[in-house]
PDB file of C-alpha atoms in Angstrom:
ATOM      1  CA  UNK A1478      -1.642  -3.117  21.810  1.00  0.00           C
ATOM      2  CA  UNK A1479       0.530  -5.725  20.123  1.00  0.00           C
ATOM      3  CA  UNK A1480      -0.422  -8.283  17.501  1.00  0.00           C
ATOM      4  CA  UNK A1481       2.653 -10.499  17.780  1.00  0.00           C
ATOM      5  CA  UNK A1482       2.165 -14.255  18.081  1.00  0.00           C
ATOM      6  CA  UNK A1483       3.871 -16.040  20.953  1.00  0.00           C
ATOM      7  CA  UNK A1484       2.681 -19.618  20.591  1.00  0.00           C
ATOM      8  CA  UNK A1485       2.078 -22.062  17.784  1.00  0.00           C
ATOM      9  CA  UNK A1486      -1.291 -23.745  17.569  1.00  0.00           C
ATOM     10  CA  UNK A1487      -3.883 -25.024  15.144  1.00  0.00           C
ATOM     11  CA  UNK A1488      -5.229 -21.594  14.189  1.00  0.00           C
ATOM     12  CA  UNK A1489      -8.750 -20.796  13.100  1.00  0.00           C
ATOM     13  CA  UNK A1490      -7.964 -19.601   9.589  1.00  0.00           C
ATOM     14  CA  UNK A1491      -9.850 -19.107   6.368  1.00  0.00           C
ATOM     15  CA  UNK A1492      -9.068 -17.636   2.964  1.00  0.00           C
ATOM     16  CA  UNK A1493      -8.628 -13.885   3.253  1.00  0.00           C
ATOM     17  CA  UNK A1494     -11.382 -11.399   2.510  1.00  0.00           C
ATOM     18  CA  UNK A1495      -9.375 -10.267  -0.497  1.00  0.00           C
ATOM     19  CA  UNK A1496      -9.192 -13.758  -2.011  1.00  0.00           C
ATOM     20  CA  UNK A1497     -12.844 -14.483  -1.327  1.00  0.00           C
ATOM     21  CA  UNK A1498     -13.975 -11.144  -2.740  1.00  0.00           C
ATOM     22  CA  UNK A1499     -11.890 -11.738  -5.868  1.00  0.00           C
ATOM     23  CA  UNK A1500     -13.571 -15.132  -6.199  1.00  0.00           C
ATOM     24  CA  UNK A1501     -16.957 -13.398  -6.277  1.00  0.00           C
ATOM     25  CA  UNK A1502     -18.158 -14.278  -2.769  1.00  0.00           C
ATOM     26  CA  UNK A1503     -20.899 -11.769  -1.984  1.00  0.00           C
ATOM     27  CA  UNK A1504     -20.437 -11.881   1.802  1.00  0.00           C
ATOM     28  CA  UNK A1505     -16.696 -11.271   1.479  1.00  0.00           C
ATOM     29  CA  UNK A1506     -17.343  -8.246  -0.717  1.00  0.00           C
ATOM     30  CA  UNK A1507     -19.877  -6.906   1.787  1.00  0.00           C
ATOM     31  CA  UNK A1508     -17.336  -7.293   4.574  1.00  0.00           C
ATOM     32  CA  UNK A1509     -14.650  -5.587   2.525  1.00  0.00           C
ATOM     33  CA  UNK A1510     -16.950  -2.628   1.976  1.00  0.00           C
ATOM     34  CA  UNK A1511     -17.914  -2.646   5.660  1.00  0.00           C
ATOM     35  CA  UNK A1512     -14.245  -2.517   6.631  1.00  0.00           C
ATOM     36  CA  UNK A1513     -13.196   0.304   4.351  1.00  0.00           C
ATOM     37  CA  UNK A1514     -16.272   2.397   3.543  1.00  0.00           C
ATOM     38  CA  UNK A1515     -15.949   4.644   6.648  1.00  0.00           C
ATOM     39  CA  UNK A1516     -12.334   5.305   5.683  1.00  0.00           C
ATOM     40  CA  UNK A1517     -13.186   6.130   2.068  1.00  0.00           C
ATOM     41  CA  UNK A1518     -15.969   8.449   3.201  1.00  0.00           C
ATOM     42  CA  UNK A1519     -13.620  10.256   5.601  1.00  0.00           C
ATOM     43  CA  UNK A1520     -10.995  10.649   2.880  1.00  0.00           C
ATOM     44  CA  UNK A1521     -13.574  12.206   0.568  1.00  0.00           C
ATOM     45  CA  UNK A1522     -14.685  14.556   3.340  1.00  0.00           C
ATOM     46  CA  UNK A1523     -11.077  15.590   3.986  1.00  0.00           C
ATOM     47  CA  UNK A1524     -10.831  16.833   0.408  1.00  0.00           C
ATOM     48  CA  UNK A1525     -13.582  19.345   1.202  1.00  0.00           C
ATOM     49  CA  UNK A1526     -16.660  17.514  -0.116  1.00  0.00           C
ATOM     50  CA  UNK A1527     -19.978  17.868   1.686  1.00  0.00           C
ATOM     51  CA  UNK A1528     -21.506  14.835   3.400  1.00  0.00           C
ATOM     52  CA  UNK A1529     -23.855  13.743   0.585  1.00  0.00           C
ATOM     53  CA  UNK A1530     -21.201  14.386  -2.059  1.00  0.00           C
ATOM     54  CA  UNK A1531     -18.689  12.303  -0.101  1.00  0.00           C
ATOM     55  CA  UNK A1532     -21.249   9.499   0.162  1.00  0.00           C
ATOM     56  CA  UNK A1533     -21.744   9.597  -3.619  1.00  0.00           C
ATOM     57  CA  UNK A1534     -17.975   9.535  -4.191  1.00  0.00           C
ATOM     58  CA  UNK A1535     -17.709   6.553  -1.825  1.00  0.00           C
ATOM     59  CA  UNK A1536     -20.237   4.628  -3.912  1.00  0.00           C
ATOM     60  CA  UNK A1537     -18.368   5.462  -7.113  1.00  0.00           C
ATOM     61  CA  UNK A1538     -15.083   4.459  -5.491  1.00  0.00           C
ATOM     62  CA  UNK A1539     -16.316   1.019  -4.506  1.00  0.00           C
ATOM     63  CA  UNK A1540     -17.887   0.511  -7.902  1.00  0.00           C
ATOM     64  CA  UNK A1541     -14.432   1.127  -9.375  1.00  0.00           C
ATOM     65  CA  UNK A1542     -12.802  -1.143  -6.775  1.00  0.00           C
ATOM     66  CA  UNK A1543     -15.234  -3.949  -7.639  1.00  0.00           C
ATOM     67  CA  UNK A1544     -14.301  -3.789 -11.310  1.00  0.00           C
ATOM     68  CA  UNK A1545     -10.544  -3.491 -10.652  1.00  0.00           C
ATOM     69  CA  UNK A1546     -10.049  -5.719  -7.617  1.00  0.00           C
ATOM     70  CA  UNK A1547      -8.114  -8.331  -9.567  1.00  0.00           C
ATOM     71  CA  UNK A1548      -5.676  -5.652 -10.728  1.00  0.00           C
ATOM     72  CA  UNK A1549      -4.474  -4.896  -7.203  1.00  0.00           C
ATOM     73  CA  UNK A1550      -1.162  -6.721  -6.771  1.00  0.00           C
ATOM     74  CA  UNK A1551      -0.779  -7.369  -3.052  1.00  0.00           C
ATOM     75  CA  UNK A1552       2.449  -9.295  -3.738  1.00  0.00           C
ATOM     76  CA  UNK A1553       4.254  -6.274  -5.144  1.00  0.00           C
ATOM     77  CA  UNK A1554       6.887  -4.971  -2.756  1.00  0.00           C
ATOM     78  CA  UNK A1555       5.512  -2.116  -0.667  1.00  0.00           C
ATOM     79  CA  UNK A1556       2.017  -2.310  -2.143  1.00  0.00           C
ATOM     80  CA  UNK A1557      -0.817  -1.637   0.288  1.00  0.00           C
ATOM     81  CA  UNK A1558      -4.536  -1.936  -0.228  1.00  0.00           C
ATOM     82  CA  UNK A1559      -5.118   1.370   1.558  1.00  0.00           C
ATOM     83  CA  UNK A1560      -2.656   3.152  -0.723  1.00  0.00           C
ATOM     84  CA  UNK A1561      -4.389   1.698  -3.781  1.00  0.00           C
ATOM     85  CA  UNK A1562      -7.788   2.570  -2.345  1.00  0.00           C
ATOM     86  CA  UNK A1563      -6.691   6.124  -1.550  1.00  0.00           C
ATOM     87  CA  UNK A1564      -5.582   6.657  -5.169  1.00  0.00           C
ATOM     88  CA  UNK A1565      -8.991   5.573  -6.460  1.00  0.00           C
ATOM     89  CA  UNK A1566     -10.792   7.706  -3.870  1.00  0.00           C
ATOM     90  CA  UNK A1567      -8.761  10.786  -4.712  1.00  0.00           C
ATOM     91  CA  UNK A1568      -9.339  10.316  -8.439  1.00  0.00           C
ATOM     92  CA  UNK A1569     -13.084   9.881  -7.946  1.00  0.00           C
ATOM     93  CA  UNK A1570     -13.196  12.965  -5.699  1.00  0.00           C
ATOM     94  CA  UNK A1571     -11.369  14.983  -8.349  1.00  0.00           C
ATOM     95  CA  UNK A1572     -13.715  13.669 -11.056  1.00  0.00           C
ATOM     96  CA  UNK A1573     -16.718  14.688  -8.968  1.00  0.00           C
ATOM     97  CA  UNK A1574     -15.394  18.223  -8.468  1.00  0.00           C
ATOM     98  CA  UNK A1575     -14.616  18.635 -12.169  1.00  0.00           C
ATOM     99  CA  UNK A1576     -18.094  17.416 -13.109  1.00  0.00           C
ATOM    100  CA  UNK A1577     -19.633  19.887 -10.663  1.00  0.00           C
ATOM    101  CA  UNK A1578     -17.658  22.713 -12.235  1.00  0.00           C
ATOM    102  CA  UNK A1579     -19.367  21.944 -15.536  1.00  0.00           C
ATOM    103  CA  UNK A1580     -22.835  22.343 -14.016  1.00  0.00           C
ATOM    104  CA  UNK A1581     -24.592  25.707 -14.576  1.00  0.00           C
ATOM    105  CA  UNK A1582     -24.381  27.907 -11.503  1.00  0.00           C
ATOM    106  CA  UNK A1583     -21.895  25.657  -9.703  1.00  0.00           C
ATOM    107  CA  UNK A1584     -20.453  27.258  -6.568  1.00  0.00           C
ATOM    108  CA  UNK A1585     -17.316  26.204  -4.729  1.00  0.00           C
ATOM    109  CA  UNK A1586     -16.030  23.724  -7.269  1.00  0.00           C
ATOM    110  CA  UNK A1587     -12.849  25.638  -8.038  1.00  0.00           C
ATOM    111  CA  UNK A1588     -11.996  25.848  -4.343  1.00  0.00           C
ATOM    112  CA  UNK A1589     -12.457  22.111  -3.867  1.00  0.00           C
ATOM    113  CA  UNK A1590     -10.431  21.241  -6.934  1.00  0.00           C
ATOM    114  CA  UNK A1591      -7.619  23.533  -5.814  1.00  0.00           C
ATOM    115  CA  UNK A1592      -7.655  21.817  -2.433  1.00  0.00           C
ATOM    116  CA  UNK A1593      -7.394  18.421  -4.097  1.00  0.00           C
ATOM    117  CA  UNK A1594      -4.500  19.591  -6.265  1.00  0.00           C
ATOM    118  CA  UNK A1595      -2.614  20.699  -3.159  1.00  0.00           C
ATOM    119  CA  UNK A1596      -2.643  17.106  -1.901  1.00  0.00           C
ATOM    120  CA  UNK A1597      -0.235  15.051  -4.044  1.00  0.00           C
ATOM    121  CA  UNK A1598      -1.576  11.656  -5.006  1.00  0.00           C
ATOM    122  CA  UNK A1599       0.606   9.063  -3.269  1.00  0.00           C
ATOM    123  CA  UNK A1600       1.903   5.915  -4.847  1.00  0.00           C
ATOM    124  CA  UNK A1601      -0.003   2.799  -3.884  1.00  0.00           C
ATOM    125  CA  UNK A1602       2.607   2.048  -1.231  1.00  0.00           C
ATOM    126  CA  UNK A1603       2.821   5.590   0.169  1.00  0.00           C
ATOM    127  CA  UNK A1604      -0.424   6.311   1.939  1.00  0.00           C
ATOM    128  CA  UNK A1605       1.440   8.481   4.458  1.00  0.00           C
ATOM    129  CA  UNK A1606       2.294  10.939   1.690  1.00  0.00           C
ATOM    130  CA  UNK A1607      -1.254  12.259   2.034  1.00  0.00           C
ATOM    131  CA  UNK A1608      -1.954  11.430   5.669  1.00  0.00           C
ATOM    132  CA  UNK A1609       0.315  11.775   8.658  1.00  0.00           C
ATOM    133  CA  UNK A1610       1.815   8.625  10.106  1.00  0.00           C
ATOM    134  CA  UNK A1611      -0.411   9.074  13.137  1.00  0.00           C
ATOM    135  CA  UNK A1612      -3.540   9.347  10.994  1.00  0.00           C
ATOM    136  CA  UNK A1613      -2.537   6.288   9.001  1.00  0.00           C
ATOM    137  CA  UNK A1614      -2.055   4.362  12.240  1.00  0.00           C
ATOM    138  CA  UNK A1615      -5.498   5.471  13.421  1.00  0.00           C
ATOM    139  CA  UNK A1616      -7.012   4.397  10.110  1.00  0.00           C
ATOM    140  CA  UNK A1617      -5.442   0.960  10.458  1.00  0.00           C
ATOM    141  CA  UNK A1618      -6.602   0.618  14.061  1.00  0.00           C
ATOM    142  CA  UNK A1619     -10.202   1.358  13.040  1.00  0.00           C
ATOM    143  CA  UNK A1620      -9.998  -1.298  10.322  1.00  0.00           C
ATOM    144  CA  UNK A1621      -8.587  -3.854  12.765  1.00  0.00           C
ATOM    145  CA  UNK A1622     -11.348  -3.079  15.262  1.00  0.00           C
ATOM    146  CA  UNK A1623     -14.003  -3.598  12.597  1.00  0.00           C
ATOM    147  CA  UNK A1624     -12.334  -6.841  11.495  1.00  0.00           C
ATOM    148  CA  UNK A1625     -12.309  -8.087  15.087  1.00  0.00           C
ATOM    149  CA  UNK A1626     -16.020  -7.371  15.380  1.00  0.00           C
ATOM    150  CA  UNK A1627     -16.590  -9.471  12.258  1.00  0.00           C
ATOM    151  CA  UNK A1628     -14.742 -12.537  13.545  1.00  0.00           C
ATOM    152  CA  UNK A1629     -15.940 -12.281  17.162  1.00  0.00           C
ATOM    153  CA  UNK A1630     -18.701 -14.846  16.686  1.00  0.00           C
ATOM    154  CA  UNK A1631     -16.247 -17.517  15.502  1.00  0.00           C
ATOM    155  CA  UNK A1632     -14.747 -18.030  18.961  1.00  0.00           C
ATOM    156  CA  UNK A1633     -15.972 -19.286  22.301  1.00  0.00           C
ATOM    157  CA  UNK A1634     -16.326 -16.820  25.151  1.00  0.00           C
ATOM    158  CA  UNK A1635     -13.206 -17.872  27.090  1.00  0.00           C
ATOM    159  CA  UNK A1636     -11.073 -17.874  23.949  1.00  0.00           C
ATOM    160  CA  UNK A1637     -12.169 -14.371  23.074  1.00  0.00           C
ATOM    161  CA  UNK A1638     -11.730 -13.083  26.627  1.00  0.00           C
ATOM    162  CA  UNK A1639      -8.208 -14.504  26.807  1.00  0.00           C
ATOM    163  CA  UNK A1640      -7.332 -12.764  23.548  1.00  0.00           C
ATOM    164  CA  UNK A1641      -9.005  -9.468  24.411  1.00  0.00           C
ATOM    165  CA  UNK A1642      -7.555  -9.129  27.887  1.00  0.00           C
ATOM    166  CA  UNK A1643      -3.995  -9.945  26.852  1.00  0.00           C
ATOM    167  CA  UNK A1644      -3.867  -8.100  23.513  1.00  0.00           C
ATOM    168  CA  UNK A1645      -6.342  -5.230  23.789  1.00  0.00           C
ATOM    169  CA  UNK A1646      -6.211  -4.659  27.555  1.00  0.00           C
ATOM    170  CA  UNK A1647      -2.489  -5.591  27.600  1.00  0.00           C
ATOM    171  CA  UNK A1648      -2.721  -7.698  30.731  1.00  0.00           C
ATOM    172  CA  UNK A1649      -0.277 -10.509  31.450  1.00  0.00           C
ATOM    173  CA  UNK A1650      -1.176 -14.084  30.438  1.00  0.00           C
ATOM    174  CA  UNK A1651      -0.600 -15.188  34.023  1.00  0.00           C
ATOM    175  CA  UNK A1652      -3.085 -12.660  35.379  1.00  0.00           C
ATOM    176  CA  UNK A1653      -5.693 -13.534  32.770  1.00  0.00           C
ATOM    177  CA  UNK A1654      -5.217 -17.263  33.370  1.00  0.00           C
ATOM    178  CA  UNK A1655      -5.907 -16.803  37.091  1.00  0.00           C
ATOM    179  CA  UNK A1656      -8.976 -14.688  36.390  1.00  0.00           C
ATOM    180  CA  UNK A1657     -10.483 -17.104  33.863  1.00  0.00           C
ATOM    181  CA  UNK A1658      -9.516 -20.241  35.731  1.00  0.00           C
ATOM    182  CA  UNK A1659      -7.470 -21.697  32.867  1.00  0.00           C
ATOM    183  CA  UNK A1660      -3.802 -22.460  32.339  1.00  0.00           C
ATOM    184  CA  UNK A1661      -1.326 -19.900  31.089  1.00  0.00           C
ATOM    185  CA  UNK A1662      -0.710 -22.047  28.003  1.00  0.00           C
ATOM    186  CA  UNK A1663      -4.430 -22.095  27.242  1.00  0.00           C
ATOM    187  CA  UNK A1664      -4.333 -18.299  27.286  1.00  0.00           C
ATOM    188  CA  UNK A1665      -1.386 -18.281  24.874  1.00  0.00           C
ATOM    189  CA  UNK A1666      -3.155 -20.745  22.595  1.00  0.00           C
ATOM    190  CA  UNK A1667      -6.409 -18.752  22.633  1.00  0.00           C
ATOM    191  CA  UNK A1668      -4.577 -15.523  21.856  1.00  0.00           C
ATOM    192  CA  UNK A1669      -2.696 -17.168  19.030  1.00  0.00           C
ATOM    193  CA  UNK A1670      -5.868 -18.611  17.480  1.00  0.00           C
ATOM    194  CA  UNK A1671      -7.607 -15.245  17.320  1.00  0.00           C
ATOM    195  CA  UNK A1672      -4.522 -13.436  16.035  1.00  0.00           C
ATOM    196  CA  UNK A1673      -3.978 -16.033  13.332  1.00  0.00           C
ATOM    197  CA  UNK A1674      -7.590 -15.705  12.222  1.00  0.00           C
ATOM    198  CA  UNK A1675      -7.288 -11.911  12.178  1.00  0.00           C
ATOM    199  CA  UNK A1676      -4.116 -12.067  10.112  1.00  0.00           C
ATOM    200  CA  UNK A1677      -5.689 -14.585   7.763  1.00  0.00           C
ATOM    201  CA  UNK A1678      -8.766 -12.406   7.318  1.00  0.00           C
ATOM    202  CA  UNK A1679      -6.718  -9.284   6.544  1.00  0.00           C
ATOM    203  CA  UNK A1680      -4.026 -11.001   4.465  1.00  0.00           C
ATOM    204  CA  UNK A1681      -3.226  -8.829   1.462  1.00  0.00           C
ATOM    205  CA  UNK A1682      -5.158  -5.915   2.963  1.00  0.00           C
ATOM    206  CA  UNK A1683      -3.364  -4.853   6.140  1.00  0.00           C
ATOM    207  CA  UNK A1684       0.092  -5.622   7.531  1.00  0.00           C
ATOM    208  CA  UNK A1685      -0.258  -6.035  11.285  1.00  0.00           C
ATOM    209  CA  UNK A1686       2.718  -5.158  13.506  1.00  0.00           C
TER     210      UNK A1686
END
């Protein structure tokens, strides 16, 4: 799968989710949570938390993100939203474990905290310090897939099919053009429109290859 653009066009763009969420748009915030909440939950689970505890940590993480969203500097060299989000998630997971240790009769807290301490907190631009490069790539792919599902309804059927079959299915524009009964340049234009919208939506959040 490649996300490179090969043709210029009048793209279907809009302000990014990040900008709209910072501006207080409720739908943008909901979409941001929809994009990243499965990832945050999985990170919390990887630290050793049980399912309900990880769900609670996820809620606390996004509450913190909501109050600090304007502090994330997506223009800083090397900064990534996932790296910033991981730092908050790890800190909230550690806070949860420490709070559990203070509860009478707590069991397993020391083990979880030790496991957290074995995983060095990465800088905001070093998400791979905690996850392998392969895992980070998988995380990004899941986010892109969820973002595509969100923007699917903004495009006509032929436009979406031309994009999907050339980018996701990795078929040639010529083959797709013959199948859909459109010109090769229409396929290029359709692919470019969807990719530009995807990049616009994820601007400041994910860097697509």
